[in-house]
Short mmCIF file of N, CA and C in Angstrom, two decimals:
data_model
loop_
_atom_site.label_atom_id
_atom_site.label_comp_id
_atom_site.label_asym_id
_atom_site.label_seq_id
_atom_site.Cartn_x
_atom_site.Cartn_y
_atom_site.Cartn_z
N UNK A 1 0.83 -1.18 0.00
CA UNK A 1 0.00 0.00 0.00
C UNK A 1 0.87 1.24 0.00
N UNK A 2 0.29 2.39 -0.28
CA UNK A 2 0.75 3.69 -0.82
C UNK A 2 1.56 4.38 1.16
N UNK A 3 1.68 5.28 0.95
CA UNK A 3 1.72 5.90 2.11
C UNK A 3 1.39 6.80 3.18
N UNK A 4 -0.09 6.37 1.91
CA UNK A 4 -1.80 6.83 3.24
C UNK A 4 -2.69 5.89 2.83
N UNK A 5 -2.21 5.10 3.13
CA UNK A 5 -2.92 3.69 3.68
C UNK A 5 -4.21 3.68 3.23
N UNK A 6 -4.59 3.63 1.96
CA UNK A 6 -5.81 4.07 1.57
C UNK A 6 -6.30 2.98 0.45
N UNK A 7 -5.80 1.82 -0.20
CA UNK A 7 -6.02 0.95 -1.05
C UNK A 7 -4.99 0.63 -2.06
N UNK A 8 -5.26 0.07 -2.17
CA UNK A 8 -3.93 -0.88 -3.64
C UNK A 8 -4.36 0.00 -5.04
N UNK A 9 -3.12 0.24 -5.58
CA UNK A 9 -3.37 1.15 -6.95
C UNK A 9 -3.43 0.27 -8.08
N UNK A 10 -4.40 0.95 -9.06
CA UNK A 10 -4.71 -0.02 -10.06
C UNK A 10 -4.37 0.77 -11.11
N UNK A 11 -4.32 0.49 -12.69
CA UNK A 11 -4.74 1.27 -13.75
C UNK A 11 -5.46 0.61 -14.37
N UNK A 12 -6.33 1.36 -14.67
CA UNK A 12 -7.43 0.19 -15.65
C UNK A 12 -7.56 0.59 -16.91
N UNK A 13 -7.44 -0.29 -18.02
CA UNK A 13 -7.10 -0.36 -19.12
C UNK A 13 -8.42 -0.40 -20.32
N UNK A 14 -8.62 0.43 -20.83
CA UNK A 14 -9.62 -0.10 -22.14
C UNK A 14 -9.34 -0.81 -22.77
N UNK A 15 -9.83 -2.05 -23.58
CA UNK A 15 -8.67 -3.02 -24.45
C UNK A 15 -8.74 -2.57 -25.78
N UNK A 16 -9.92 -2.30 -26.54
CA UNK A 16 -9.22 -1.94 -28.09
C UNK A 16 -8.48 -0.64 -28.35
N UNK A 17 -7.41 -0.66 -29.01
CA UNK A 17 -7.12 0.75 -29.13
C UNK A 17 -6.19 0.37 -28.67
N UNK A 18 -6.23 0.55 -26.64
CA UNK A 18 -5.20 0.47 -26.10
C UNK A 18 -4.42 -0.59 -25.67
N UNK A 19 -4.74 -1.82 -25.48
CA UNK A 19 -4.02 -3.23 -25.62
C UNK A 19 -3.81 -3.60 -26.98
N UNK A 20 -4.81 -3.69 -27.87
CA UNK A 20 -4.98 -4.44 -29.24
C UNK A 20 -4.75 -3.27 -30.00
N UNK A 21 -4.92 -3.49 -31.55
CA UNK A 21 -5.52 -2.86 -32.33
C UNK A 21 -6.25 -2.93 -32.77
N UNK A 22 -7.50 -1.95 -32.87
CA UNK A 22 -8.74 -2.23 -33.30
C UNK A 22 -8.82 -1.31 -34.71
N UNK A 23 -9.70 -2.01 -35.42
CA UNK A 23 -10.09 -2.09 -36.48
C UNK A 23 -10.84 -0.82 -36.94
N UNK A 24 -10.57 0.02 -37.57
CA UNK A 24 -11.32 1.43 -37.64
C UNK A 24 -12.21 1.19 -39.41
N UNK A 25 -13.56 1.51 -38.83
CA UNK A 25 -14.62 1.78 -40.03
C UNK A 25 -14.92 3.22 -39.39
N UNK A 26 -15.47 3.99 -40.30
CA UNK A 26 -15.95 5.24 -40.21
C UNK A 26 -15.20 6.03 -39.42
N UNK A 27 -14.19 6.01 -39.46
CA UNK A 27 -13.33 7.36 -37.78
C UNK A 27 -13.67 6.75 -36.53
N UNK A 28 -14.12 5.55 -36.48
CA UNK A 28 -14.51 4.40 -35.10
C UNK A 28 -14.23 3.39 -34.82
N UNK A 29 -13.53 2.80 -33.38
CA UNK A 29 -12.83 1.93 -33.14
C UNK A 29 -13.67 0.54 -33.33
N UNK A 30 -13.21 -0.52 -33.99
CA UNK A 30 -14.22 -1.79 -33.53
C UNK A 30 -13.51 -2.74 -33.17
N UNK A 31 -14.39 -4.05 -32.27
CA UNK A 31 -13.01 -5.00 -31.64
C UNK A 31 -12.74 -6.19 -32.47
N UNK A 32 -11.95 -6.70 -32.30
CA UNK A 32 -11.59 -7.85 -33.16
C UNK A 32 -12.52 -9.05 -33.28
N UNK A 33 -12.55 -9.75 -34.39
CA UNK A 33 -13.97 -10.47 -34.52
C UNK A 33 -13.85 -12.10 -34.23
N UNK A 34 -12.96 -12.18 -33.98
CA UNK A 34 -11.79 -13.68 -33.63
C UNK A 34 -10.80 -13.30 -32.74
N UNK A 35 -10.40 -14.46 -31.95
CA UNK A 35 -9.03 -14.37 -31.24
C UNK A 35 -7.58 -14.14 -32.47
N UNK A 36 -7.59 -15.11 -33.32
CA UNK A 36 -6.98 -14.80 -35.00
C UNK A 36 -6.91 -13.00 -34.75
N UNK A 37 -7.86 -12.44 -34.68
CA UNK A 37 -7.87 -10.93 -35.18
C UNK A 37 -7.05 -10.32 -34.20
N UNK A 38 -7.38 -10.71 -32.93
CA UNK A 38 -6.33 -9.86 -32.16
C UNK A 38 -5.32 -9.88 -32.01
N UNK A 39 -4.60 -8.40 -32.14
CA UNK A 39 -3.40 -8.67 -31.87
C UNK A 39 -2.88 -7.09 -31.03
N UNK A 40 -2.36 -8.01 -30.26
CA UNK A 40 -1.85 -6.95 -28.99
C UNK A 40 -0.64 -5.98 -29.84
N UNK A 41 -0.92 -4.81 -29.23
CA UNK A 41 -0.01 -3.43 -29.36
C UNK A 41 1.48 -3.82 -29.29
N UNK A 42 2.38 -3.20 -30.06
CA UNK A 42 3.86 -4.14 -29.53
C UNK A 42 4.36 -3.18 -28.23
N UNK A 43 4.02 -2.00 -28.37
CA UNK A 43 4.44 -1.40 -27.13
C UNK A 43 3.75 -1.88 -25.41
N UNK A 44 2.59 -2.56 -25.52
CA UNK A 44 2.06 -2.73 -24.70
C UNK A 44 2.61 -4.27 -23.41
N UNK A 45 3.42 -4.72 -24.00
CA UNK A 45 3.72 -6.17 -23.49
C UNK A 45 4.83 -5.29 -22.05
N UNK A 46 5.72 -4.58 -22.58
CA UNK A 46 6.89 -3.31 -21.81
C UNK A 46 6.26 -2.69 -20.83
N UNK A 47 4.97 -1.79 -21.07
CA UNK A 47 4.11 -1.12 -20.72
C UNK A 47 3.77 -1.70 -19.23
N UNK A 48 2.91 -2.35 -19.52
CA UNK A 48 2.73 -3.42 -18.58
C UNK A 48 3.05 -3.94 -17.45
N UNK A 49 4.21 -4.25 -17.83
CA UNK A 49 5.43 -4.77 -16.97
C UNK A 49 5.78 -3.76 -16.18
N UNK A 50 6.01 -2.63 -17.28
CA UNK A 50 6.53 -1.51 -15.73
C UNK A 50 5.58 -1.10 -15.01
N UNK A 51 4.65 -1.23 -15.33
CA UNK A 51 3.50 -0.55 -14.15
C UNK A 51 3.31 -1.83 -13.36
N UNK A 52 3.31 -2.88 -13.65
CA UNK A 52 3.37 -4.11 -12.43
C UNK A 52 4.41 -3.92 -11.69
N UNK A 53 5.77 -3.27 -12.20
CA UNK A 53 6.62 -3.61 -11.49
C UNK A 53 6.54 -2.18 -10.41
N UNK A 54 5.96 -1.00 -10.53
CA UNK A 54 5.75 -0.16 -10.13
C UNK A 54 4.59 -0.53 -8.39
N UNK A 55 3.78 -2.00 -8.40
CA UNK A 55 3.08 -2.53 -7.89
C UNK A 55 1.78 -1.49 -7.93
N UNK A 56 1.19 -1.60 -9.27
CA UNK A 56 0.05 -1.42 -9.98
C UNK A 56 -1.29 -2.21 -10.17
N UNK A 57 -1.90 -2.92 -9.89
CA UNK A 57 -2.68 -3.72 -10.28
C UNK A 57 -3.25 -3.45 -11.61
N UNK A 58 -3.15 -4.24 -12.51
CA UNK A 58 -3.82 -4.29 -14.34
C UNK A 58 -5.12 -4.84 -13.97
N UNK A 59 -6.36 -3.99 -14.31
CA UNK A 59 -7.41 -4.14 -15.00
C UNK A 59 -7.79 -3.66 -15.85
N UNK A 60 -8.21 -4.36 -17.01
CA UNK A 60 -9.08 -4.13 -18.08
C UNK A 60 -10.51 -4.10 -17.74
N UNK A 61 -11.19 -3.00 -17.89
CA UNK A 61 -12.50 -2.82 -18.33
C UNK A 61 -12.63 -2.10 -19.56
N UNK A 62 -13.83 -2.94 -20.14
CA UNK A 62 -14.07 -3.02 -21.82
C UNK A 62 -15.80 -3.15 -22.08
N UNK A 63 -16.17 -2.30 -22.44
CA UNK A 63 -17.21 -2.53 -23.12
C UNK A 63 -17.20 -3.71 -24.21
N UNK A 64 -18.03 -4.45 -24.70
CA UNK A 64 -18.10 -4.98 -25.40
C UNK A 64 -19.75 -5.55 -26.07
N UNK A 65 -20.51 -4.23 -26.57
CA UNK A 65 -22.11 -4.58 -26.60
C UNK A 65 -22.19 -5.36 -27.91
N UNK A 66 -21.58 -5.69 -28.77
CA UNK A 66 -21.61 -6.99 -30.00
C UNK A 66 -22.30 -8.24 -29.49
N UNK A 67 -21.41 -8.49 -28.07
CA UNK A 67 -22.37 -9.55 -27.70
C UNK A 67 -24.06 -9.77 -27.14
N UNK A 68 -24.19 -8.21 -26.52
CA UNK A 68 -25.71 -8.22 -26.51
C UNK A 68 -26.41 -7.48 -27.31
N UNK A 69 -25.56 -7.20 -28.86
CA UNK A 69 -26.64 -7.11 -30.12
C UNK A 69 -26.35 -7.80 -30.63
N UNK A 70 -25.89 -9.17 -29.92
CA UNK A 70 -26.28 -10.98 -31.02
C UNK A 70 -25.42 -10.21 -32.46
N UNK A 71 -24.03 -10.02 -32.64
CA UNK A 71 -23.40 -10.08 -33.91
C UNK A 71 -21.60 -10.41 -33.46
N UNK A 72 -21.76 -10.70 -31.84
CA UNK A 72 -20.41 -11.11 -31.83
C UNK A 72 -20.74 -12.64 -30.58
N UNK A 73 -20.11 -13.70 -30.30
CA UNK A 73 -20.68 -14.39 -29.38
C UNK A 73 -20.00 -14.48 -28.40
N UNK A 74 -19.92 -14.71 -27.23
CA UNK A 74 -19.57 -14.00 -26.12
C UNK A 74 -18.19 -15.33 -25.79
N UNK A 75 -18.51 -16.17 -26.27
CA UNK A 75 -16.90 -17.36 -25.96
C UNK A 75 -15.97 -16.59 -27.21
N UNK A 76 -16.44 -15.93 -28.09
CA UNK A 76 -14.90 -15.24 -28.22
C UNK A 76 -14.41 -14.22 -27.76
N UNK A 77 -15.52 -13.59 -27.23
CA UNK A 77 -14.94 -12.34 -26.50
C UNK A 77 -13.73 -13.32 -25.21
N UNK A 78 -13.98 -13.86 -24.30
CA UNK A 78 -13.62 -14.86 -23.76
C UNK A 78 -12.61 -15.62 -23.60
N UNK A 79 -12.32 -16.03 -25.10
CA UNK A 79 -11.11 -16.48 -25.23
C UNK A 79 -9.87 -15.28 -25.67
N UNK A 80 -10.85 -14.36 -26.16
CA UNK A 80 -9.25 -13.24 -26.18
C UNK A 80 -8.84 -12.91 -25.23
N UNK A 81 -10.02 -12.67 -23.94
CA UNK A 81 -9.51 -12.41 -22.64
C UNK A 81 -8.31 -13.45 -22.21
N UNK A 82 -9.04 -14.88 -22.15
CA UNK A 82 -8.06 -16.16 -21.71
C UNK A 82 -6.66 -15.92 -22.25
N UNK A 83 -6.73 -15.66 -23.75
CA UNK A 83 -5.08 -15.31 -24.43
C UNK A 83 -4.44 -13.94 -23.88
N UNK A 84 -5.14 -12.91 -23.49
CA UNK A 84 -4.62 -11.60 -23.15
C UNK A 84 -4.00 -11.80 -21.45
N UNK A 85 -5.10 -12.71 -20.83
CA UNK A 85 -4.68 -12.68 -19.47
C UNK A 85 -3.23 -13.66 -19.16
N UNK A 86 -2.91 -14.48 -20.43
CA UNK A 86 -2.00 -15.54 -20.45
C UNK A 86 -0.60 -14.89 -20.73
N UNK A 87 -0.79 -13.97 -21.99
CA UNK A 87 0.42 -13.72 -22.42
C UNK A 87 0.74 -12.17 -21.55
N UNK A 88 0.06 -11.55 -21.00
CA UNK A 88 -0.38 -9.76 -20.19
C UNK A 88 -0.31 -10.45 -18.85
N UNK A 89 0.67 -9.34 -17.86
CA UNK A 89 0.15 -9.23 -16.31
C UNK A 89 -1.02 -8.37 -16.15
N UNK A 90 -2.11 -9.25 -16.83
CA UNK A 90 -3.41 -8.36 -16.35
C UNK A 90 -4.41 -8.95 -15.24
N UNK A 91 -4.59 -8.39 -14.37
CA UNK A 91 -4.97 -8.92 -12.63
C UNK A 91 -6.40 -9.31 -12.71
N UNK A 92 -7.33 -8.22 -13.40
CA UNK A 92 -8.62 -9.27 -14.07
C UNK A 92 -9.14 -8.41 -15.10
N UNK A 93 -10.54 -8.58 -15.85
CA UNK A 93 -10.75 -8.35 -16.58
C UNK A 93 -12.61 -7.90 -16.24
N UNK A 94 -12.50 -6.74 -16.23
CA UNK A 94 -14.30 -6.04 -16.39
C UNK A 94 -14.87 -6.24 -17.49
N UNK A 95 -15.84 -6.91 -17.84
CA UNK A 95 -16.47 -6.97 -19.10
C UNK A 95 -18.17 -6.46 -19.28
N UNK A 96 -18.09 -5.37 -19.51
CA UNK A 96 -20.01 -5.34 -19.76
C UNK A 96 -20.35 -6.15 -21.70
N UNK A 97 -21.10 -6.99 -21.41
CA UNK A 97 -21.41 -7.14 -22.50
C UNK A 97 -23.26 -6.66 -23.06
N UNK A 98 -23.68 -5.17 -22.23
CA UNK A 98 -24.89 -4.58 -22.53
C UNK A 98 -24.70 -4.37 -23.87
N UNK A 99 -25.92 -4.09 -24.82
CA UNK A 99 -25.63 -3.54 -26.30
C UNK A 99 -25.44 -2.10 -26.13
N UNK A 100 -26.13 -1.81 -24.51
CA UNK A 100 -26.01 0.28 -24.82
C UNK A 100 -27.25 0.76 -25.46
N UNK A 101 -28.25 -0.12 -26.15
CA UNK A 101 -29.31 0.48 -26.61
C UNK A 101 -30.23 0.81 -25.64
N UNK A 102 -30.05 0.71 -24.56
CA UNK A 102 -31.38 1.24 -23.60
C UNK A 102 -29.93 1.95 -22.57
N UNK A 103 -29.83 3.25 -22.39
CA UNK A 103 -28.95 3.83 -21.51
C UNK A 103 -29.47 2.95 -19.69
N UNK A 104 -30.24 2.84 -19.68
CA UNK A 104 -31.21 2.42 -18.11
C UNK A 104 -30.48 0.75 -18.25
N UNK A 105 -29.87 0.06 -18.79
CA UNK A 105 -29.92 -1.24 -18.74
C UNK A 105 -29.15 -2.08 -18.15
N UNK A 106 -28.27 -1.02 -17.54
CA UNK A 106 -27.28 -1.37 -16.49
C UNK A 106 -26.42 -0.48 -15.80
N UNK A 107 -25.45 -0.36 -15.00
CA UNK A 107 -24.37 0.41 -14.60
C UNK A 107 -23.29 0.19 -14.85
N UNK A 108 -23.31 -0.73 -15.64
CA UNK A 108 -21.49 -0.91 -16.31
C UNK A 108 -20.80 -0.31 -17.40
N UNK A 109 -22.11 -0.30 -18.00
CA UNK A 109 -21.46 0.25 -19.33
C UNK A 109 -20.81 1.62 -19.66
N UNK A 110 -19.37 1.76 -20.13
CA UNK A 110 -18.93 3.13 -19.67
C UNK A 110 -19.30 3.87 -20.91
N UNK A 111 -20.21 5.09 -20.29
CA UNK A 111 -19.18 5.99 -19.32
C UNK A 111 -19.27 5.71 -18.02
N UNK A 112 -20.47 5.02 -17.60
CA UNK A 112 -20.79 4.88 -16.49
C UNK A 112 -19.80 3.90 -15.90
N UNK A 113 -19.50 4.19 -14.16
CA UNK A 113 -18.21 3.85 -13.83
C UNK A 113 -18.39 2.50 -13.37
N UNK A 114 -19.87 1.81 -13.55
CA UNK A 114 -19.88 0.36 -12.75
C UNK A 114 -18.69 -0.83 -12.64
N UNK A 115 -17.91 -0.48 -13.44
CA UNK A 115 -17.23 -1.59 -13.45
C UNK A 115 -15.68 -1.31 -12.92
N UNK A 116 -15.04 -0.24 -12.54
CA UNK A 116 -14.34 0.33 -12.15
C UNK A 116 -14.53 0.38 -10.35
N UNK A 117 -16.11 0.47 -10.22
CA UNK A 117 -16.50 0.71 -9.28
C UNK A 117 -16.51 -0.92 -8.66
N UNK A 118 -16.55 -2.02 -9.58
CA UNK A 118 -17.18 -2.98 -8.89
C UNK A 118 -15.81 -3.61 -8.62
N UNK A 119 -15.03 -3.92 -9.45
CA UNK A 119 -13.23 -3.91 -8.99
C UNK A 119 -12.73 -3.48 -7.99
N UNK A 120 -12.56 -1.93 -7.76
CA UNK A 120 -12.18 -1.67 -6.65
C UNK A 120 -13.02 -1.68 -5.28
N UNK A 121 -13.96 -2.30 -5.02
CA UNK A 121 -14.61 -2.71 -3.96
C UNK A 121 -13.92 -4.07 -3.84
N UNK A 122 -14.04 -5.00 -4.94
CA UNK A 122 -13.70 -6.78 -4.68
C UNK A 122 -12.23 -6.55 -4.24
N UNK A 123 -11.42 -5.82 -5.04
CA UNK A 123 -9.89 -5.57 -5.01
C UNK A 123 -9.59 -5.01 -3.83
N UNK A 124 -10.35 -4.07 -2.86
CA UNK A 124 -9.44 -3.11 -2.38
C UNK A 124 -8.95 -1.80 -2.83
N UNK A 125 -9.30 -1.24 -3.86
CA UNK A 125 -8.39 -0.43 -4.44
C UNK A 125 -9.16 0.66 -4.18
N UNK A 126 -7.87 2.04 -3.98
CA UNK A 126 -7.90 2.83 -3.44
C UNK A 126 -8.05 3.78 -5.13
N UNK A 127 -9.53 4.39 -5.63
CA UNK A 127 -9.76 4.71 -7.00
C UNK A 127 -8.53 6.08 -6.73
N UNK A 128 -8.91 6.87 -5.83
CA UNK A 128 -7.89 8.57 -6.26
C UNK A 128 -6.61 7.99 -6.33
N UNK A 129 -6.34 7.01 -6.04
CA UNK A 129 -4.50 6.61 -6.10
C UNK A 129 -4.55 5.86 -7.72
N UNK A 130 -5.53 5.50 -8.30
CA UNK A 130 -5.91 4.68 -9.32
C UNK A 130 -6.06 5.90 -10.92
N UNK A 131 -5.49 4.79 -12.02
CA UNK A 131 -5.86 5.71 -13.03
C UNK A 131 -6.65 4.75 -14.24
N UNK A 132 -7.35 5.23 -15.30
CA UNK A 132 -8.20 4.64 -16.38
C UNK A 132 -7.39 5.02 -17.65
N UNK A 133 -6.84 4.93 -18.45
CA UNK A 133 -6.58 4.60 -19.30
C UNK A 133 -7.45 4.24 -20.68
N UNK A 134 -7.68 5.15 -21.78
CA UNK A 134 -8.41 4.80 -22.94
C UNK A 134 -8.59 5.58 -24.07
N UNK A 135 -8.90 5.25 -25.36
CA UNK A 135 -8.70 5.92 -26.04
C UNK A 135 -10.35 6.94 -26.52
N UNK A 136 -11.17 6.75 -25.90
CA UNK A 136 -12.74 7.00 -26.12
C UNK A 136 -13.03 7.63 -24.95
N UNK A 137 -13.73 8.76 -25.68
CA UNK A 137 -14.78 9.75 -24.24
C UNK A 137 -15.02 9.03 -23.41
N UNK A 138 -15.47 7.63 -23.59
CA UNK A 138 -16.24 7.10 -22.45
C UNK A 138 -14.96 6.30 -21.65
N UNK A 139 -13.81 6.38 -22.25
CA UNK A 139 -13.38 5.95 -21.00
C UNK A 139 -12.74 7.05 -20.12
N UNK A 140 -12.77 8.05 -21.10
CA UNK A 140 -12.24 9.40 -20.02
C UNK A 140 -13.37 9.80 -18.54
N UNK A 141 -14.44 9.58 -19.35
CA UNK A 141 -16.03 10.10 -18.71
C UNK A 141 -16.20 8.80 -17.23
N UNK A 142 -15.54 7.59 -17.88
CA UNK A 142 -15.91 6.39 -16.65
C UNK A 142 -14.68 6.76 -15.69
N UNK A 143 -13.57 6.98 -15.89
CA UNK A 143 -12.56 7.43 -15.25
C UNK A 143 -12.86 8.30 -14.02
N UNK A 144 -13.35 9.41 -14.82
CA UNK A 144 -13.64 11.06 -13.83
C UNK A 144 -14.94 10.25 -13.07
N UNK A 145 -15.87 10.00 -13.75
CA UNK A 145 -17.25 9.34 -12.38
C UNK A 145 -16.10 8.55 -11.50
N UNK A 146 -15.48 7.57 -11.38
CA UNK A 146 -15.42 6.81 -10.47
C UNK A 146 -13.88 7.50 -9.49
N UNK A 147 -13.72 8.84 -9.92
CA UNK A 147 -12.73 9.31 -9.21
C UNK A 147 -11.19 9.10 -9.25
N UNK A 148 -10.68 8.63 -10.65
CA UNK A 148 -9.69 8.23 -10.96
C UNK A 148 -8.93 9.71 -11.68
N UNK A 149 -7.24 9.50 -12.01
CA UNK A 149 -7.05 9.95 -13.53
C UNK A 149 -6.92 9.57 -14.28
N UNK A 150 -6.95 10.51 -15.32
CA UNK A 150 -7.42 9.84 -16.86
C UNK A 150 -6.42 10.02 -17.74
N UNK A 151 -5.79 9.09 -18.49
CA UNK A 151 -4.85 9.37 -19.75
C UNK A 151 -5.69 9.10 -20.87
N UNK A 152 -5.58 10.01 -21.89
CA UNK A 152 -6.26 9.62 -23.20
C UNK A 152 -5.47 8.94 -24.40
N UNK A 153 -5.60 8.28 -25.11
CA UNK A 153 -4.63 8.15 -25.98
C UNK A 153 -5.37 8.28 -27.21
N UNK A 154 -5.02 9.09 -27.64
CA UNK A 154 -5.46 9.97 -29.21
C UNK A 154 -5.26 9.73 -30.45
N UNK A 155 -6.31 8.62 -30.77
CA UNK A 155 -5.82 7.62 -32.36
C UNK A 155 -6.54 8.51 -33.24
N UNK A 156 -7.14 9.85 -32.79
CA UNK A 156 -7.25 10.53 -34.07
C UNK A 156 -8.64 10.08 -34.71
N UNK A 157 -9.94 9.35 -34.03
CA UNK A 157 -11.12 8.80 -34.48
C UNK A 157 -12.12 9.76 -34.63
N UNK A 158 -13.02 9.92 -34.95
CA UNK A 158 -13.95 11.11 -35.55
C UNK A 158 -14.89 11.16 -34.48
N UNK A 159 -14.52 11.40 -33.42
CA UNK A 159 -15.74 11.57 -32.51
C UNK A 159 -14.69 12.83 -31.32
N UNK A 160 -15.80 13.75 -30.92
CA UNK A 160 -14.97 14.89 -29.36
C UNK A 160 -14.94 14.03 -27.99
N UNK A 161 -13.99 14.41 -27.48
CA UNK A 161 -13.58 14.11 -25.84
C UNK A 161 -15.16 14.85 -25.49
N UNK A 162 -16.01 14.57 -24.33
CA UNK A 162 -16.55 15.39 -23.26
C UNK A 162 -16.43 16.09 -22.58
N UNK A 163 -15.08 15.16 -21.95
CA UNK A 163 -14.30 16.07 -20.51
C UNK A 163 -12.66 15.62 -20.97
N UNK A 164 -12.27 16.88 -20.65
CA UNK A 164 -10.60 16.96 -20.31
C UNK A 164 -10.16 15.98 -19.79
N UNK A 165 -9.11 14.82 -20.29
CA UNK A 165 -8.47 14.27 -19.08
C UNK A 165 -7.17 14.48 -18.15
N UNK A 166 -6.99 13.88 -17.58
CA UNK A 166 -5.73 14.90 -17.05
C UNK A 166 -4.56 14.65 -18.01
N UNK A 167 -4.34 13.50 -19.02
CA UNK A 167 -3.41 13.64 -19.84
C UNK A 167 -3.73 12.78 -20.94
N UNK A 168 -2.43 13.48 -21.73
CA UNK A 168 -2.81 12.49 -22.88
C UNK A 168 -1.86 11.82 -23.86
N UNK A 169 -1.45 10.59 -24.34
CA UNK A 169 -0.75 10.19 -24.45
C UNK A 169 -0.94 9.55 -26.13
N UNK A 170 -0.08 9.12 -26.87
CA UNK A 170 -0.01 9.07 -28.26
C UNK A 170 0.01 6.92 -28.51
N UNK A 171 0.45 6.12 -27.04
CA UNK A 171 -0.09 4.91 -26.98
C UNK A 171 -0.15 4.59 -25.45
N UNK A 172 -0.04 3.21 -25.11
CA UNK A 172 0.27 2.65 -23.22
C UNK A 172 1.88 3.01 -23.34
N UNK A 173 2.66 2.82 -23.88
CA UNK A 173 4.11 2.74 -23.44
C UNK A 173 4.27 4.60 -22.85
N UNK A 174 3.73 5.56 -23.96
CA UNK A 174 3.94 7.12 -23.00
C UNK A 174 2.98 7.36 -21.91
N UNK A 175 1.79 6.21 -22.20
CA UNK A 175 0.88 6.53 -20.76
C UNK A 175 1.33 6.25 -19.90
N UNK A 176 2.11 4.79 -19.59
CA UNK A 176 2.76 4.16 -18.43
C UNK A 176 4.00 5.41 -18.06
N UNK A 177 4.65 5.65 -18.57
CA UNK A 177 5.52 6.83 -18.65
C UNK A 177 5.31 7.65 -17.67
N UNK A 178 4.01 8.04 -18.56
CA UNK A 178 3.32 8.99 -17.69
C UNK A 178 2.69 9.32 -16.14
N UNK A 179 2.32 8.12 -16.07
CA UNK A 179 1.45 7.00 -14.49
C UNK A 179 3.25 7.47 -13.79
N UNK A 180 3.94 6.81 -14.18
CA UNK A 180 5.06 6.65 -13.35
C UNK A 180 6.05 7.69 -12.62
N UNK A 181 5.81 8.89 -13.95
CA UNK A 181 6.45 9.99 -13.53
C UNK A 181 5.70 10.83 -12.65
N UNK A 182 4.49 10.51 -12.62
CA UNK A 182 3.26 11.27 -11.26
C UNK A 182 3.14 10.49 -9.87
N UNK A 183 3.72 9.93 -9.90
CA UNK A 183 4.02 8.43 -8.71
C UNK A 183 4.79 9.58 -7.31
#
């Protein structure tokens, strides 16, 4: 623990974009449609490591509503996790799989911070010592609700930020950078 005894620090990670690369149609990120498809960031394996070694806890929280608009099926979402958590020190993995078509249909889905929120309750983790990580408003927006900071990483997609985050970074290897030099 930190040195106000206040919870275990995490960063929590969006996965497309910022672990993988995701697939851009229209100026918009999409996730990989097979385990085959994914393929992790090369900067991100480094990344990683130093923020574990920093004693960070890795979570990924990820939207993923394909699976509850029935066009992606949820054992592959699943198994990319299984391969990401195998070859990644990633500590666990948040998954909403809502479609997002009814805003009321849950609290996970970010922007909303449910799943950030539901981690650091099971974990321990202390969110203001904690940061979110992502390349989409909504993970800047789930970040700031659940009291974290926020790095953005700016692939340049056709959609505006909401809110400012506190930084912003060009992939994970200058975000981790970044996490480390605010330590």
């Amino acid at each position: 623990m930190g040195k106000h005894q206040i919870g275990v620090r995490a960063v929590f990670l969006d996965r497309d974009g910022v672990i993988n690369r995701a697939s851009e149609r229209d100026g918009l990120p999409y996730p990989p449609a097979s385990l085959a498809d994914f393929e992790i960031l090369p900067e991100v394996p480094a990344a990683c490591a130093k923020l574990k070694a920093a004693d960070f806890l890795l979570v990924v929280a990820t939207n993923q509503p394909d699976v509850g608009r029935g066009t992606l099926d949820q054992s592959v979402v699943e198994s990319i996790h299984a391969h990401m958590m195998n070859v990644l020190p990633i500590d666990r993995v948040e998954v909403c799989f809502h479609s997002g078509k009814d805003p009321n249909e849950c609290d996970c889905r970010k922007p909303k911070p449910g799943m950030l929120l539901r981690a650091a309750r099971e974990l321990g983790l202390g969110l203001a010592q904690s940061w979110m990580v992502g390349d989409r408003w909504r993970d800047v927006d789930c970040g700031r609700a659940a009291g974290c900071k926020t790095i953005f990483i700016d692939r340049g997609y056709a959609e505006e930020l909401r809110q400012k985050p506190d930084f912003s970074a060009c992939d994970l290897g200058e975000a981790a950078d970044i996490i480390l030099r605010e330590l």
